[in-house]
XYZ file of C-alpha atoms in Angstrom:
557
model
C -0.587 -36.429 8.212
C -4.000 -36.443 8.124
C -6.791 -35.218 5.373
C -7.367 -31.965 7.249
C -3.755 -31.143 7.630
C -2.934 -31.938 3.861
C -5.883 -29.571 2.968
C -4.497 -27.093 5.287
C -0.760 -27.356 4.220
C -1.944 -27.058 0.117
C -4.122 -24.236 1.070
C -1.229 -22.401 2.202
C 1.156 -23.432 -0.316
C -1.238 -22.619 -3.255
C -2.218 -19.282 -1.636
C 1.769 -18.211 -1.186
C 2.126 -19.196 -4.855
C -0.267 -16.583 -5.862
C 0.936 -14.123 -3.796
C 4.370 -14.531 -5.865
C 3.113 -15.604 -8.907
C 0.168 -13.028 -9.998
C 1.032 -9.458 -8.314
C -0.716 -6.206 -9.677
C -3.167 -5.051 -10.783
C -3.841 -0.954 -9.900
C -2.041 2.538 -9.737
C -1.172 4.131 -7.051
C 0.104 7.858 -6.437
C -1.681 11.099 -7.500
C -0.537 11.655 -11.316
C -1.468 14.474 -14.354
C -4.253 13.995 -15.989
C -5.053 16.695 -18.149
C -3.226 20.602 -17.695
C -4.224 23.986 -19.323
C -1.795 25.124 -20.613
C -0.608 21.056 -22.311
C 2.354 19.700 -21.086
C 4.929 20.792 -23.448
C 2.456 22.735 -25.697
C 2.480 25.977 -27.600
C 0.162 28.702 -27.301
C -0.828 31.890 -29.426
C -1.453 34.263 -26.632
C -1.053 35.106 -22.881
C -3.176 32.670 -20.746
C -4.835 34.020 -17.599
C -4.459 31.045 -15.356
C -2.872 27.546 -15.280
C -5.113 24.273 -13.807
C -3.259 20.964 -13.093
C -6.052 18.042 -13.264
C -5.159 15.187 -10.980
C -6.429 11.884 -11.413
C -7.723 11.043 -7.674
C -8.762 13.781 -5.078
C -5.801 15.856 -3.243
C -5.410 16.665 0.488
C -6.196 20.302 0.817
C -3.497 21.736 2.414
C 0.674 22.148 1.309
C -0.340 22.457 -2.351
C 1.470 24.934 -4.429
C 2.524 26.469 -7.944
C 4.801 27.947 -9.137
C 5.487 29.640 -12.413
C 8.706 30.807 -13.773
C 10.004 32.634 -17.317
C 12.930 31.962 -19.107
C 15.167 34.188 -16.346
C 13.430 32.636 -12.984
C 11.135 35.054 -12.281
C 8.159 34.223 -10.860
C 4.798 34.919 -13.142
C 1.963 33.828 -11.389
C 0.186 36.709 -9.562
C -1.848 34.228 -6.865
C -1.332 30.965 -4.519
C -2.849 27.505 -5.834
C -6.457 27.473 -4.666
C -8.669 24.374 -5.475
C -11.488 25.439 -7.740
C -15.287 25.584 -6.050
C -16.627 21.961 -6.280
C -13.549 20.549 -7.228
C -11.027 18.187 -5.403
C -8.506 16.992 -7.683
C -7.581 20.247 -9.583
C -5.204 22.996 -8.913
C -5.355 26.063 -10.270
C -3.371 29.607 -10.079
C -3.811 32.804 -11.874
C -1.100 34.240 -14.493
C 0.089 38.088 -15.028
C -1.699 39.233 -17.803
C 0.033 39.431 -21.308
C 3.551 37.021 -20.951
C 5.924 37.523 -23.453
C 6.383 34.957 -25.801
C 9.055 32.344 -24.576
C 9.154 29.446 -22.769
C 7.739 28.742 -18.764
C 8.445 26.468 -16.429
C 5.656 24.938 -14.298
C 6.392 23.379 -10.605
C 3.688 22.318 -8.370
C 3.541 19.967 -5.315
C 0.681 18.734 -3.372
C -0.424 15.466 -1.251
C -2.265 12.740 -2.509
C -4.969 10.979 -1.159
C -2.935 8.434 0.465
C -0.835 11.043 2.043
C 1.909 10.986 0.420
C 3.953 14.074 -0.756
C 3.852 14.633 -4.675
C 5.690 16.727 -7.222
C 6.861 17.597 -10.692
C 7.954 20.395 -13.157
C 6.767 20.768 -17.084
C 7.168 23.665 -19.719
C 5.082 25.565 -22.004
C 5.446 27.907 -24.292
C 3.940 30.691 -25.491
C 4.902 31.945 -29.378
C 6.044 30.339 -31.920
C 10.067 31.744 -31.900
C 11.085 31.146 -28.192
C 12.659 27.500 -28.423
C 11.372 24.215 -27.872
C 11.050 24.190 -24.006
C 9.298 20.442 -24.256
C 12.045 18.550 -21.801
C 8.696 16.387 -20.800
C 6.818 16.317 -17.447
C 8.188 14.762 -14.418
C 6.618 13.737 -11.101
C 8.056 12.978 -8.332
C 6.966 11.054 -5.202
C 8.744 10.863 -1.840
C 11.096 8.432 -3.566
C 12.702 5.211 -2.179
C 12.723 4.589 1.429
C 11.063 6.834 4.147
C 12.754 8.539 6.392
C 14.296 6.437 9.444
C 12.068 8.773 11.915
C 8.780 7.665 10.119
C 9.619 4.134 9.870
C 10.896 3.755 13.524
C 7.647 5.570 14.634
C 5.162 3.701 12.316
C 6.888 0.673 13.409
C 6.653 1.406 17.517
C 2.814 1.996 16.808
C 2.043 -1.071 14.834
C 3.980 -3.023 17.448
C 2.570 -1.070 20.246
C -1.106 -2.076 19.261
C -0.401 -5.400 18.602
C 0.801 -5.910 21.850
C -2.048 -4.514 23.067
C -4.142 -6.634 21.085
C -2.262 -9.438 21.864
C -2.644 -9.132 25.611
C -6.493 -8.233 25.855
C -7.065 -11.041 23.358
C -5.035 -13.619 25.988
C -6.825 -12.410 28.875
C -10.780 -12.612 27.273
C -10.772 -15.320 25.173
C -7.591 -17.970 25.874
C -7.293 -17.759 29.400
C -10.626 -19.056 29.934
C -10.287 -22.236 27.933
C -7.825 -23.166 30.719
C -8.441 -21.502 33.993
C -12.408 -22.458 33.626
C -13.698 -19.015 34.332
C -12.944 -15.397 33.622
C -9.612 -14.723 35.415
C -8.602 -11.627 36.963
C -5.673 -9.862 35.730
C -2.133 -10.780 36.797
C 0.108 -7.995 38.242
C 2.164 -9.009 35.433
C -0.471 -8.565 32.505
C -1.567 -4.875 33.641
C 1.832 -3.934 33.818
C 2.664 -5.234 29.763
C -0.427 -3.245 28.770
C 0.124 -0.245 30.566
C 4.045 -0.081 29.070
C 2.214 -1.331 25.216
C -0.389 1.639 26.194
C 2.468 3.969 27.037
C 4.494 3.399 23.479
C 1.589 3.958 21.973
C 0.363 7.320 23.071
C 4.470 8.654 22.923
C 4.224 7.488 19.068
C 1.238 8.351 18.093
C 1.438 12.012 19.946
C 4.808 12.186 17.635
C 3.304 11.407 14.199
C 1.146 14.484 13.877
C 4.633 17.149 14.129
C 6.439 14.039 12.413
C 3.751 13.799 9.154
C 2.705 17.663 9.386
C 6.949 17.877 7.951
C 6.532 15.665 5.721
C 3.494 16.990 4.183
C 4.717 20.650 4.423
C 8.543 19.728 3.224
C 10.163 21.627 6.564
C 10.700 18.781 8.577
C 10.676 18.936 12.812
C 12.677 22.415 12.473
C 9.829 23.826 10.569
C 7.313 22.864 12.441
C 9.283 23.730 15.711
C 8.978 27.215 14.336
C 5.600 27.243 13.060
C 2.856 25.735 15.168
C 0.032 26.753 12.507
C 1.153 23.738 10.489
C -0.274 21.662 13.210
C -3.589 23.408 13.400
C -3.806 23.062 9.404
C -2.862 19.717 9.481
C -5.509 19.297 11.642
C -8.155 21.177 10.360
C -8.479 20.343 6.323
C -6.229 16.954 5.555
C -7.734 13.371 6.416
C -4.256 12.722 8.863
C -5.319 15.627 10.815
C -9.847 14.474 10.888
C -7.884 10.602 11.900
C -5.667 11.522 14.237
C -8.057 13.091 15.800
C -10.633 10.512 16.461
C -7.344 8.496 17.493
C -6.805 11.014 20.134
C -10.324 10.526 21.268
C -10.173 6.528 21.285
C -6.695 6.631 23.215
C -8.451 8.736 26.154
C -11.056 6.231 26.450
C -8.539 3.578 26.450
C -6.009 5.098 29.015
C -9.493 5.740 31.009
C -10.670 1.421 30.777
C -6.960 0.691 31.512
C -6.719 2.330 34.753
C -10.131 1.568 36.304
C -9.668 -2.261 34.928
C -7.654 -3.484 37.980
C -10.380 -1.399 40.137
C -13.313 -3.498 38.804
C -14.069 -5.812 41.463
C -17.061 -7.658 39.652
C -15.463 -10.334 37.094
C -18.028 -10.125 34.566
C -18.057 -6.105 34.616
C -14.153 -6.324 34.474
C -14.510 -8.823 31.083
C -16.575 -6.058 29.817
C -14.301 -3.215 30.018
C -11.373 -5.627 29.087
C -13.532 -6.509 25.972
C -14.271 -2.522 24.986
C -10.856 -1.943 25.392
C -9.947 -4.761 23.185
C -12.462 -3.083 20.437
C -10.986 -0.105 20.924
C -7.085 -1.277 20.041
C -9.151 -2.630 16.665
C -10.173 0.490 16.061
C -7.305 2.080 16.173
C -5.311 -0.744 13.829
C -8.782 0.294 12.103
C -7.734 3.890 11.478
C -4.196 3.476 9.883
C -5.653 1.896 6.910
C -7.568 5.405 6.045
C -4.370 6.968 5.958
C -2.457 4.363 3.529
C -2.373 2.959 0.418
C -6.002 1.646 0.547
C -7.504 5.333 0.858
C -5.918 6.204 -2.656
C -7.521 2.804 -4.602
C -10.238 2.617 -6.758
C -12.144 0.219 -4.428
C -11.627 2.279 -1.004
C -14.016 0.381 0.949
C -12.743 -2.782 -0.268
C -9.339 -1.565 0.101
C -9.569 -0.318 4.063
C -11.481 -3.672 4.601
C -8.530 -6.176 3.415
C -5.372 -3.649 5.145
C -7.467 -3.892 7.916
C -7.816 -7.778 7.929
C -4.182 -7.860 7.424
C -3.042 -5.713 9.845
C -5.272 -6.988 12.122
C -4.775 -10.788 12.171
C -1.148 -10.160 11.686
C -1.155 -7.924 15.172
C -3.185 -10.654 17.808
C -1.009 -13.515 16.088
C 1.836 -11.357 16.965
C 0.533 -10.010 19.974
C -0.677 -13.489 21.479
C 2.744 -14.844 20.796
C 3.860 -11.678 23.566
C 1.382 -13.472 25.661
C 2.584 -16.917 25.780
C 6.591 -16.017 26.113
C 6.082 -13.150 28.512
C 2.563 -14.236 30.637
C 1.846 -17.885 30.193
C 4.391 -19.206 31.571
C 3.792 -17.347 35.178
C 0.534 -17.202 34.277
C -1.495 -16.807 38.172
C -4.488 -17.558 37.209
C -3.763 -21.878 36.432
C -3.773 -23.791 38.783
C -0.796 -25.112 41.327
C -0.481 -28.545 40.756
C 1.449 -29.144 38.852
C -0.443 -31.906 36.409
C -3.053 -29.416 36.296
C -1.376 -26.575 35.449
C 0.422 -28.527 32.625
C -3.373 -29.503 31.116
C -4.354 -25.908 31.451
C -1.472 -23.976 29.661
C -1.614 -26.497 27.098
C -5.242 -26.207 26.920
C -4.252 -22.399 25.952
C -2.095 -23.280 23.412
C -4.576 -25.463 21.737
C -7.227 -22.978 21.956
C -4.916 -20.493 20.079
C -4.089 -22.850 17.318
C -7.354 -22.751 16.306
C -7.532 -18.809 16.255
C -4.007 -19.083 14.727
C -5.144 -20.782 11.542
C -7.766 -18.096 10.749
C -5.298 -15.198 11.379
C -2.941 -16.872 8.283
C -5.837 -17.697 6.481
C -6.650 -13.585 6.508
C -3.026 -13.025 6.733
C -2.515 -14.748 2.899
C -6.159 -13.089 1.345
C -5.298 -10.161 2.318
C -1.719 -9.764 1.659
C -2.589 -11.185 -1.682
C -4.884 -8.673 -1.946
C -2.586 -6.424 -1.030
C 0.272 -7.208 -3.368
C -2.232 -7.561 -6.668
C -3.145 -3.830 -6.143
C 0.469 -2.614 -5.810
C 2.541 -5.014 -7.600
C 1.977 -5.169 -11.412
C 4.378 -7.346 -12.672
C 7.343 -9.719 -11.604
C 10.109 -7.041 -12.704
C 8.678 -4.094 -10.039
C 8.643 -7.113 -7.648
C 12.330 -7.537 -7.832
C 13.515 -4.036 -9.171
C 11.843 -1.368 -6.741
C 12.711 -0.904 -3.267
C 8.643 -1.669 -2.970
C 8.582 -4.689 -4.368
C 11.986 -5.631 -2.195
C 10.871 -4.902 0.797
C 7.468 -6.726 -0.050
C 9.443 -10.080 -0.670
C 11.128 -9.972 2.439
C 8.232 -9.429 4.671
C 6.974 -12.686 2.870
C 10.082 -14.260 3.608
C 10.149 -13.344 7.707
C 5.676 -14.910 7.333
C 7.439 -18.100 5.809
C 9.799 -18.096 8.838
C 6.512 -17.182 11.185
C 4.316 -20.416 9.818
C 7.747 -22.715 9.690
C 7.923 -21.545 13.953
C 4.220 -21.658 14.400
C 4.304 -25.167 12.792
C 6.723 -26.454 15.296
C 5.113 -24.764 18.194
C 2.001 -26.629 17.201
C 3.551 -30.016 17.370
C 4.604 -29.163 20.561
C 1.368 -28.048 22.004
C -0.209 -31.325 20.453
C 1.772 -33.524 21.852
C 1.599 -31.269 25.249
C 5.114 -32.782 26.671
C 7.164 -29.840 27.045
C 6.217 -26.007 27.239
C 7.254 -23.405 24.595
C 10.859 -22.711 23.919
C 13.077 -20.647 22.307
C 10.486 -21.640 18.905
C 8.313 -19.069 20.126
C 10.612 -16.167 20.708
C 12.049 -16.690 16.724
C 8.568 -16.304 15.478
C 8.242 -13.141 17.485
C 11.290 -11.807 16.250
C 10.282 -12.723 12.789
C 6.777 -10.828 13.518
C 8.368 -7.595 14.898
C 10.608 -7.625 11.991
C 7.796 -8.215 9.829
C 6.035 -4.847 11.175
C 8.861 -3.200 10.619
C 8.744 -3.601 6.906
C 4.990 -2.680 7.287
C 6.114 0.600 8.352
C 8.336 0.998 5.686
C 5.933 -0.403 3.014
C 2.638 2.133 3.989
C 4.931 5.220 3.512
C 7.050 3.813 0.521
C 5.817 4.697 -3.509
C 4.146 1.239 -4.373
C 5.327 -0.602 -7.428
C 3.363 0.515 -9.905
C 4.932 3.273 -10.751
C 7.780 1.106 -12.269
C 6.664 -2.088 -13.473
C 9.374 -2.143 -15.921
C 10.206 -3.596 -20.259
C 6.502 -4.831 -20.958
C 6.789 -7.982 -23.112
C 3.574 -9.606 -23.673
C 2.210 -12.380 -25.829
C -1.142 -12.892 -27.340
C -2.608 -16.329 -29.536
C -4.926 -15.116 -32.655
C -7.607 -17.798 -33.349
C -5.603 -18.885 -36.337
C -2.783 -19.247 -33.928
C -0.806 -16.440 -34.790
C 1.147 -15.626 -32.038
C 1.462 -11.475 -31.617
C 4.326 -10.042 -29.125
C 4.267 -6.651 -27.692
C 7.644 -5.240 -26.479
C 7.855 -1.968 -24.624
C 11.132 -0.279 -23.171
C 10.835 1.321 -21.286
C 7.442 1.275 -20.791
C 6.634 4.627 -18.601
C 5.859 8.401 -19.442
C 7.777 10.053 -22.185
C 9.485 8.147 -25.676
C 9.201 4.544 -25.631
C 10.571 1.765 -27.695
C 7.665 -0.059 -29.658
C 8.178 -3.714 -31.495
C 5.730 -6.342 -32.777
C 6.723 -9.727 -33.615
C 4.325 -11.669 -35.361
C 4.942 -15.334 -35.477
C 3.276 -18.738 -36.130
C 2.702 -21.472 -34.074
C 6.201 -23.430 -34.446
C 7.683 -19.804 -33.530
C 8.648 -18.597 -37.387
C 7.890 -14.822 -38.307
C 4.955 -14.489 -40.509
C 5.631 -13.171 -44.395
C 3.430 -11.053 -45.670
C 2.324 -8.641 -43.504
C 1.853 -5.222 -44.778
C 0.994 -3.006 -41.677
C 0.926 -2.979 -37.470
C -1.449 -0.356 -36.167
C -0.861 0.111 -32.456
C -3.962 1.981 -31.317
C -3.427 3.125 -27.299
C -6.778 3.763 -25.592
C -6.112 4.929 -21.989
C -8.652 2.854 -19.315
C -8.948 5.361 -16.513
C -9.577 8.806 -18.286
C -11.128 9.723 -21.313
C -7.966 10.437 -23.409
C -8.929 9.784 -27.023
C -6.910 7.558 -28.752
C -3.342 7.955 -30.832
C -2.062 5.650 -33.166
C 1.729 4.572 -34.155
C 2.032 2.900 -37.110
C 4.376 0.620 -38.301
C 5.150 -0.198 -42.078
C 6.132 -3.892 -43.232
C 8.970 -4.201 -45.571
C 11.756 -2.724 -43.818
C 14.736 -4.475 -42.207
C 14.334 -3.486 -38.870
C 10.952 -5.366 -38.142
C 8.103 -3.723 -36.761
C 9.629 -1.139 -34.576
C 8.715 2.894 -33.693
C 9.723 5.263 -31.311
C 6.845 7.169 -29.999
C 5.501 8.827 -26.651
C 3.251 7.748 -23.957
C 1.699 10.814 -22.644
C 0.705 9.289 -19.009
C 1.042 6.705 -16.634
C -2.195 3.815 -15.493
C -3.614 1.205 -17.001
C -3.920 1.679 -21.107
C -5.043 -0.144 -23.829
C -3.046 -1.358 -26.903
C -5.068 -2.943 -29.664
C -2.403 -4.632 -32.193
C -4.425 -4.472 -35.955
C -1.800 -6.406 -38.127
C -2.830 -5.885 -42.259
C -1.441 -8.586 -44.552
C -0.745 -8.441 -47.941
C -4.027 -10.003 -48.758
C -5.909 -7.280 -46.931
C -6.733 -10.050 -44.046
C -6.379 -8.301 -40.811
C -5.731 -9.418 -37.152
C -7.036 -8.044 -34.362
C -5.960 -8.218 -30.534
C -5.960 -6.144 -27.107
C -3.158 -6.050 -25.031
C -4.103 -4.341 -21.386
C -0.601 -3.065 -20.215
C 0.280 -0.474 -17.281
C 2.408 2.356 -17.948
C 4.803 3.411 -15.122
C 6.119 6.969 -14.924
C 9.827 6.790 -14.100
């Protein structure tokens, strides 16, 4: 092997390492910030309204609350309206005067990434109606999406890589072997007409497939009301995407059937090459209506899913190419020895372009898991984090087939063989997860028991343990220990002081006494999942003190 292959191969196998070994870093999901009336508090008199505070921007449609008395009735006298200026707070207005006693607050909207979102908490008003604090609960389209969504996400991702695939065969491989720009086979129109067709029946079915989702009736509801459409389509970011889509897949249907019309080569290359933007743009588009358009750094976000998806489709689309077109291809030449130099020529040309595709592949996936994927425990307990490792696992069987179909092209003996159809398999599977993974509540919202070390100067080692470590009471327990891993004597006091990182909170303290036989331990509550921070001020008996911060992220279920 030689130095450029060995910097290749521990390229790859370092960046695969950090795609296991370091993932998360960010929330995800529209969550509670801040509510008037509290969560679970007690007020004097009658409010007039209640405002939910959100801590990202909502879509502004399919929002509602609901509030209910002790008996079910309904006591809120309007719909939830956004406030003027505002984009992240709901608000509804309350019959004036409520008896004292205890109410029940439900509310539902959709988050920026488009996913459905809700949850119930109490209040009370008066001192003599009962505790009615049972906490707050949200709740987002749990688990795995539905088998319609998945199925159609997946026939569009693999639609447009097809697509991508076969434009990026014809314009830019082709010519490394046939020496000019060829025209297009009978064969390659056909593939893109059928990856053109899948397309436009998938994508036309998302919009009544997503409107139920968004508006909880499903296909029956919107079946029997067509409005849903026109306010899907009117005032939520699906609706302003799709649209554009729409637009893009005109012009594209348009290219496709005057391409075999085009009798001058080099206009032909041009409308082969605007349709081949054009399938980019639309891979373009689905990241706006992800994950990445609910993250902190959107642009940055869009950029990387983008990447992703995007290398990931013309390495899976070119692979189309080579087991369905090459082989036939029209445009090589007949004799034999020549046509042998040219497909081989192809397959060289794409190993090149294959190595920058994993490259973006790995950065971006990496990327992709550090934003979603907070600690090892979400990677192996949520149905997120599952699916996540076995995409990785079919891209380890992808680069173990594109390997061996390298080999073969280098050494240019025999032509592609079953090799080629496994790591297409592997690829469609892999987009299948995809689908699954961009409609799916991303691990943060359960990263799991937080257990944390930290090294004082003096080499003091503090521990943090938190069970469960999401919204509501936790378990809290500091072990203090020195360097050969005894507990410390003498300490009088832990201060836990949580600071919360993404809103402007305050801070609460939990304090725990020295001298008793349990250890350091409390029971308290975290009020809210994110990112928060724990600074650990240990007191000893010789009024020394120790101070460190712990950054931990708080899950909320």
């Amino acid at each position: 092997m030689n130095k450029n292959k060995r910097l290749l191969s521990g390229f790859m196998t370092v960046m695969l390492a950090v795609l296991f070994l370091f993932p998360g870093l960010a929330s995800a999901h529209a969550y509670i910030v801040e509510s008037n009336p509290a969560e679970n508090g007690t007020l004097q008199k009658s409010p007039a309204k209640i405002d939910i505070r959100f801590n990202e921007p909502l879509q502004k449609a399919f929002h509602a609350i609901k509030v209910t008395d002790s008996t079910g009735k309904t006591v809120n006298t309007s719909e939830s309206r956004f406030p003027d200026g505002e984009n992240s707070v709901l608000e509804a207005d309350l019959q004036p005067d409520l008896p004292n006693g205890v109410y029940a607050v439900q509310w539902k909207a959709v988050s920026a990434d488009g996913h459905p979102i809700e949850g119930t908490y109490s209040f009370q008003i008066g001192e003599g109606g009962g505790s009615g604090a049972s906490g707050s609960e949200t709740v987002v389209s749990a688990g795995w999406p539905g088998a319609d969504l998945i199925v159609n996400r997946w026939l569009i991702y693999v639609s447009l890589a097809f697509l991508a695939g076969i434009y990026f065969y014809q314009l830019y491989l082709l010519p490394a072997g046939a020496g000019s720009r060829p025209s297009w086979s009978a064969r390659s129109l056909r593939l893109m007409w059928i990856g053109i067709a899948v397309f436009a029946l998938s994508f036309l079915a998302s919009l009544p497939l997503q409107t139920g989702i968004d508006a909880g009736v499903g296909w029956s509801g919107v079946a029997s009301d067509p409005s849903l459409l026109l306010k899907m389509l009117r005032i939520t970011s699906f609706g302003e995407v799709w649209l554009v889509q729409l637009l893009l897949l005109v012009i594209l249907v348009a290219l496709a059937y005057a391409l075999p019309k085009i009798k001058d080569k080099d206009h032909a290359y041009m409308a082969g090459t605007v349709s081949f933007l054009l399938v980019m743009v639309l891979l373009l588009a689905k990241a706006f209506i992800g994950h990445p358009a609910a993250s902190s750094q959107k642009a940055l976000g869009i950029t990387m899913d983008f990447l992703h998806l995007g290398a990931a489709s013309l390495w899976l689309g070119s692979l189309l190419a080579f087991a369905a077109l090459l082989p036939k291809e029209a445009s090589l030449k007949a004799e034999t020895e020549e046509r042998r130099k040219g497909y081989f020529a192809v397959i060289r040309r794409f190993s090149l372009w294959g190595t920058v595709f994993v490259v973006l592949i790995l950065i971006s996936g990496i990327y992709g898991s550090l934003q979603n994927v907070p600690t090892w425990y979400s990677l192996f307990h949520t149905p997120y984090g599952t699916v996540l490792y076995g995409k990785c696992a079919l891209l380890l069987i992808m680069l173990a087939c594109a390997l061996w179909n390298f080999l073969t092209g280098k050494e240019a003996k025999k032509t592609l063989g079953p090799g080629v159809w496994l790591e297409l398999a592997a690829g469609v599977a892999a987009l299948a997860l995809a689908a699954a993974l961009t409609n799916m509540p991303t691990a943060m919202s359960s990263p799991g028991p937080l257990d944390v070390k930290q090294t004082l100067e003096n080499k003091t080692v503090v521990a943090l343990h938190i069970t469960p470590n999401v919204t509501g009471v936790n378990d809290f327990e500091v072990r203090i220990q020195d360097g050969k891993g005894q507990p410390v004597q003498g300490i009088q006091q832990v201060k836990l002081t949580l600071t919360h990182l993404d809103m402007d909170m305050g801070k609460y303290e939990i304090v725990m006494p020295g001298g008793k036989p349990e250890g350091f331990k409390a029971k308290d509550l975290i009020t809210m999942a994110g990112k928060w921070n724990v600074r650990v001020h240990v007191l000893t008996d010789k009024l020394d003190t120790w101070d460190t911060d712990i950054v931990i992220h708080v899950g909320n279920h």
